[in-house]
Amino acid sequence: MIYPWQADDWNRLQQLRGHWPHALLLHGQAGIGKLRFAQHLAQGLLCEAQQANGEPCGACVACNWFTQGNHPDYRIIVPEALAAEAGLGNAAEEKAEKADGDEGKKTRTPSKEIKIEQIRGLLDFVGVGSHRGGARVVVLYPAEGLNIAAANALLKTLEEPPAGVVFLMVSARVDRLLPTIISRCRQWPMTMPAPDVATKWLAAQGVAEAPA
Ligand SMILES: [Zn+2]
C-alpha cells in the first residue's frame, strides 16, 4: 500500500506506462514514505495480473514472491547498516549469508554506504535475462548512499541499460548525488503530505499528535 498523499504521484506515474523511464529518481524530504512507494511501484511493475491503475494484484505468484522478498527479477540495494536494521534486502541472499556463518562479521560496524561490491553483484543481475519474461526492477535506497566508486560503477549501466531493466532510485538528498547520476535519471519530486492529511493519517494510525 502507498500513503494517501501519494495517490496523485501514483496516478501521474501510470501515465508513463508504455514509455517507462529506465531510471526514475524519486526524491523528496526524509520520512514521507518514498521507499514504501518505490517498493509498491516495483511490485506493480512485476505483478503478472496488474490492475488497470497499475496496482499490483497482491495474489499472483509474482506478488507472492515479491512480498516474501524472493522475486527473481527484483533487487533492492541498501547499505549494510540499513539491511540489518530494517530487514530490507533479498531474503535468499540473507539466508546464504547466514549459512556462511562467519562469526567475525558480528563485531564489524555495518557500512552506511552502498559499496562497489554491491553494484558489481547488481550488474551481474541486470546482465542476465528476465526469469519471468517481464521487467526486472532494482530499488536503490538511499541513492546518496552510493559511494563514489559504486556510483561510477553504476553509471555505464544507467547510460546503456539492458532492455526491460527499471531502476527506481530513492533519495532524500539529491544534492549529494553525482550530477552524472542525476542526469541519467528521470527526476520525480515526491508529494509532501499536506498538514491536515498528515494529521488525519496519524490519527487513523492511533497517533494523537504529530511528532514535532
Ligand atoms: Zn500480482
Coordinates of C-alpha atoms and ligand atoms in Angstrom, one line a residue:
M1 CA 0.0 0.0 0.0
I2 CA 1.0 3.6 -0.6
Y3 CA 0.2 6.5 1.6
P4 CA -2.9 8.6 0.9
W5 CA -0.8 11.7 -0.1
Q6 CA 1.0 9.6 -2.8
A7 CA -2.1 8.7 -4.8
D8 CA -1.5 11.6 -7.2
D9 CA 2.2 10.6 -7.8
W10 CA 1.0 7.1 -8.4
N11 CA -1.6 8.1 -11.0
R12 CA 0.6 10.5 -12.8
L13 CA 3.4 7.9 -13.0
Q14 CA 1.0 5.4 -14.5
Q15 CA 0.7 7.7 -17.5
L16 CA 4.3 6.9 -18.2
R17 CA 3.5 3.2 -18.8
G18 CA 4.4 2.3 -22.3
H19 CA 7.4 4.6 -22.3
W20 CA 8.6 3.9 -18.7
P21 CA 11.9 5.6 -18.0
H22 CA 14.7 3.1 -17.4
A23 CA 15.8 5.1 -14.3
L24 CA 13.5 7.0 -12.1
L25 CA 14.8 9.2 -9.3
L26 CA 12.1 9.5 -6.6
H27 CA 13.2 12.3 -4.3
G28 CA 11.8 14.4 -1.5
Q29 CA 12.1 15.1 2.1
A30 CA 13.0 12.3 4.5
G31 CA 10.2 10.5 6.2
I32 CA 7.4 10.9 3.6
G33 CA 7.3 7.3 2.6
K34 CA 9.4 7.3 -0.6
L35 CA 10.9 3.8 -0.1
R36 CA 7.5 2.3 0.5
F37 CA 6.2 4.0 -2.6
A38 CA 9.2 2.7 -4.7
Q39 CA 8.6 -0.9 -3.4
H40 CA 4.9 -0.7 -4.3
L41 CA 5.8 0.6 -7.7
A42 CA 8.3 -2.3 -8.1
Q43 CA 5.6 -4.8 -7.2
G44 CA 3.2 -3.2 -9.6
L45 CA 5.8 -3.5 -12.4
L46 CA 6.5 -7.1 -11.6
C47 CA 2.8 -8.2 -10.9
E48 CA 1.5 -10.6 -13.5
A49 CA -2.2 -9.6 -13.1
Q50 CA -1.7 -5.9 -12.8
Q51 CA -4.9 -3.8 -12.2
A52 CA -6.0 -1.1 -14.5
N53 CA -4.3 1.7 -12.4
G54 CA -1.0 -0.2 -12.3
E55 CA -1.7 -1.5 -8.8
P56 CA -0.3 -5.0 -8.0
C57 CA -3.0 -7.6 -7.6
G58 CA -1.4 -9.0 -4.4
A59 CA -2.3 -12.5 -5.3
C60 CA -0.3 -13.7 -8.3
V61 CA 2.8 -15.8 -8.0
A62 CA 4.9 -12.6 -8.7
C63 CA 3.2 -10.7 -5.9
N64 CA 3.7 -13.6 -3.5
W65 CA 7.4 -13.8 -4.3
F66 CA 7.7 -10.1 -4.0
T67 CA 6.2 -9.9 -0.5
Q68 CA 8.4 -12.8 0.6
G69 CA 11.4 -11.0 -0.8
N70 CA 12.1 -13.8 -3.3
H71 CA 11.1 -12.4 -6.7
P72 CA 13.9 -13.5 -9.0
D73 CA 13.6 -10.3 -11.2
Y74 CA 13.8 -7.9 -8.2
R75 CA 16.7 -6.5 -6.3
I76 CA 16.8 -3.9 -3.5
I77 CA 20.2 -2.4 -2.8
V78 CA 20.6 -0.7 0.6
P79 CA 23.7 -0.1 2.7
E80 CA 24.5 -3.0 5.0
A81 CA 23.6 -0.9 8.1
L82 CA 20.0 -0.5 6.8
A83 CA 19.6 -4.0 5.7
A84 CA 20.5 -5.2 9.2
E85 CA 18.2 -2.7 10.8
A86 CA 15.1 -2.8 8.7
G87 CA 15.2 -6.3 7.4
L88 CA 15.4 -5.0 3.9
G89 CA 17.2 -6.9 1.2
N90 CA 16.9 -10.1 -0.6
A91 CA 15.7 -12.9 1.6
A92 CA 17.5 -15.6 -0.4
E93 CA 20.8 -13.7 -0.2
E94 CA 20.4 -13.2 3.6
K95 CA 19.9 -16.9 4.0
A96 CA 23.0 -17.6 2.1
E97 CA 25.0 -15.1 4.2
K98 CA 23.7 -16.7 7.4
A99 CA 24.6 -20.2 6.1
D100 CA 28.2 -18.9 5.7
G101 CA 28.2 -18.4 9.4
D102 CA 31.2 -16.1 9.7
E103 CA 31.4 -15.1 13.3
G104 CA 33.9 -12.3 12.8
K105 CA 31.3 -10.2 10.9
K106 CA 29.3 -9.5 14.1
T107 CA 31.8 -7.2 15.6
R108 CA 32.3 -5.1 12.4
T109 CA 30.2 -2.0 12.1
P110 CA 27.9 -2.4 9.2
S111 CA 28.5 0.1 6.4
K112 CA 26.2 3.0 5.8
E113 CA 27.4 3.3 2.2
I114 CA 26.3 1.3 -0.9
K115 CA 29.6 -0.3 -1.9
I116 CA 31.1 -1.2 -5.2
E117 CA 30.8 -4.9 -4.4
Q118 CA 27.0 -4.5 -4.2
I119 CA 26.9 -2.7 -7.5
R120 CA 29.0 -5.4 -9.1
G121 CA 26.6 -8.0 -7.9
L122 CA 23.8 -5.9 -9.3
L123 CA 25.4 -5.7 -12.7
D124 CA 25.6 -9.5 -12.8
F125 CA 21.8 -9.5 -12.1
V126 CA 21.0 -6.9 -14.8
G127 CA 23.3 -8.7 -17.2
V128 CA 21.2 -11.9 -17.2
G129 CA 17.8 -12.1 -18.8
S130 CA 14.5 -11.9 -17.0
H131 CA 13.3 -15.0 -15.2
R132 CA 9.6 -14.3 -15.8
G133 CA 9.9 -12.7 -19.2
G134 CA 8.8 -9.3 -17.8
A135 CA 10.5 -6.4 -16.3
R136 CA 13.5 -6.5 -14.0
V137 CA 13.3 -4.0 -11.2
V138 CA 16.0 -2.5 -9.0
V139 CA 15.3 -0.3 -6.0
L140 CA 18.3 1.7 -4.8
Y141 CA 17.9 3.3 -1.4
P142 CA 19.2 5.8 -0.4
A143 CA 20.8 6.8 -3.7
E144 CA 23.0 9.2 -1.8
G145 CA 24.4 6.2 0.0
L146 CA 26.3 5.2 -3.2
N147 CA 29.9 5.9 -2.6
I148 CA 32.0 7.4 -5.5
A149 CA 33.3 4.0 -6.7
A150 CA 29.9 2.5 -6.6
A151 CA 28.3 5.4 -8.4
N152 CA 30.9 5.2 -11.1
A153 CA 30.4 1.5 -11.5
L154 CA 26.6 2.1 -11.9
L155 CA 27.0 4.9 -14.5
K156 CA 27.6 2.9 -17.5
T157 CA 24.6 0.7 -16.9
L158 CA 22.4 3.8 -16.4
E159 CA 23.7 5.1 -19.7
E160 CA 23.0 2.0 -21.6
P161 CA 20.6 0.0 -19.6
P162 CA 19.7 -3.5 -20.7
A163 CA 16.2 -3.8 -22.1
G164 CA 13.5 -4.3 -19.6
V165 CA 15.5 -3.1 -16.6
V166 CA 14.0 -0.4 -14.4
F167 CA 15.9 1.4 -11.8
L168 CA 14.0 3.1 -9.0
M169 CA 16.4 5.3 -7.2
V170 CA 15.2 6.9 -3.9
S171 CA 16.8 9.9 -2.4
A172 CA 16.2 12.5 0.3
R173 CA 19.5 14.3 -0.6
V174 CA 19.7 14.9 -4.3
D175 CA 22.4 17.4 -3.6
R176 CA 24.7 14.6 -2.5
L177 CA 24.3 12.6 -5.8
L178 CA 26.8 12.8 -8.6
P179 CA 25.4 15.1 -11.3
T180 CA 26.2 12.4 -13.8
I181 CA 23.9 10.0 -12.0
I182 CA 21.1 12.6 -11.8
S183 CA 21.3 13.4 -15.5
R184 CA 20.7 9.8 -16.4
C185 CA 17.5 9.6 -14.3
R186 CA 14.1 11.0 -14.8
Q187 CA 13.6 13.1 -11.8
W188 CA 10.4 12.7 -9.8
P189 CA 9.8 15.0 -6.9
M190 CA 7.5 13.2 -4.4
T191 CA 4.5 14.9 -3.0
M192 CA 4.7 16.1 0.7
P193 CA 1.7 15.3 2.8
A194 CA -0.4 18.4 3.5
P195 CA -0.5 19.1 7.3
D196 CA -4.2 18.2 7.5
V197 CA -3.7 15.0 5.5
A198 CA -0.8 14.0 7.7
T199 CA -2.7 14.7 10.9
K200 CA -5.7 12.7 9.7
W201 CA -3.5 9.8 8.7
L202 CA -1.6 9.8 12.0
A203 CA -4.9 9.9 13.9
A204 CA -6.1 6.9 12.0
Q205 CA -2.9 5.1 13.0
G206 CA -3.6 5.8 16.6
V207 CA -1.1 8.7 17.0
A208 CA -2.8 11.6 18.7
E209 CA -0.3 14.3 17.9
A210 CA 2.1 14.6 15.1
P211 CA 5.7 14.4 16.3
A212 CA 7.3 17.8 16.5
Ligands
ZN1 ZN 0.2 -9.7 -8.7

